[in-house]
CSV table of C-alpha atoms in Angstrom, one decimal:
chain,number,residue,atom,x,y,z
A,1,MET,CA,0.0,0.0,0.0
A,2,PRO,CA,1.5,3.4,-0.9
A,3,GLN,CA,1.6,5.9,1.9
A,4,MET,CA,-0.4,9.0,1.0
A,5,ALA,CA,1.2,11.1,3.9
A,6,PRO,CA,4.8,11.9,3.0
A,7,THR,CA,7.4,11.0,5.6
A,8,TRP,CA,9.6,13.6,7.3
A,9,TRP,CA,12.6,12.8,5.1
A,10,THR,CA,10.7,13.1,1.9
A,11,MET,CA,9.4,16.5,3.2
A,12,LEU,CA,13.0,17.5,4.0
A,13,PHE,CA,14.1,16.4,0.5
A,14,MET,CA,11.4,18.4,-1.1
A,15,VAL,CA,12.2,21.5,1.0
A,16,PHE,CA,15.9,21.1,0.1
A,17,ASN,CA,15.2,20.8,-3.6
A,18,ALA,CA,12.9,23.9,-3.4
A,19,THR,CA,15.6,26.0,-1.7
A,20,LEU,CA,18.2,24.9,-4.2
A,21,ILE,CA,15.9,25.9,-7.1
A,22,VAL,CA,15.1,29.2,-5.5
A,23,LEU,CA,18.8,29.9,-4.8
A,24,SER,CA,19.7,29.1,-8.4
A,25,ILE,CA,17.0,31.3,-9.8
A,26,ILE,CA,18.1,34.2,-7.5
A,27,LEU,CA,21.7,33.8,-8.5
A,28,TYR,CA,20.7,33.7,-12.2
A,29,PHE,CA,18.7,36.9,-11.9
A,30,GLN,CA,21.5,38.6,-9.9
A,31,LYS,CA,23.9,37.8,-12.7
A,32,LYS,CA,21.5,39.1,-15.3
A,33,MET,CA,20.9,42.3,-13.3
A,34,ILE,CA,24.7,42.9,-12.9
A,35,LEU,CA,25.1,42.5,-16.7
A,36,LEU,CA,22.2,44.8,-17.3
A,37,LYS,CA,23.7,47.4,-14.9
A,38,LYS,CA,27.0,47.2,-16.7
A,39,GLU,CA,25.3,47.7,-20.1
A,40,ASP,CA,23.4,50.7,-18.6
A,41,LEU,CA,26.7,52.2,-17.4
A,42,LYS,CA,28.2,51.7,-20.8
A,43,LYS,CA,25.1,53.5,-22.4
A,44,GLU,CA,25.4,56.3,-19.8
A,45,ASP,CA,29.1,56.7,-20.6
A,46,LEU,CA,28.2,56.9,-24.3
A,47,LYS,CA,25.5,59.5,-23.6
A,48,THR,CA,27.8,61.7,-21.6
A,49,ASN,CA,30.5,61.4,-24.2
A,50,TRP,CA,28.0,62.2,-26.9
A,51,LYS,CA,26.8,65.4,-25.0
A,52,TRP,CA,30.4,66.6,-24.7
């Protein structure tokens, strides 16, 4: 008979997987944001150079 209620270790495993996924997503978006900020800085530099 399959148990419907998950045991504590399966719960722990699921929580662990969820945290890993969330952390990887956060890191991915942080990298993207850093890249975007760098691009924005480059654009700003170009704009200031263009004005002068």
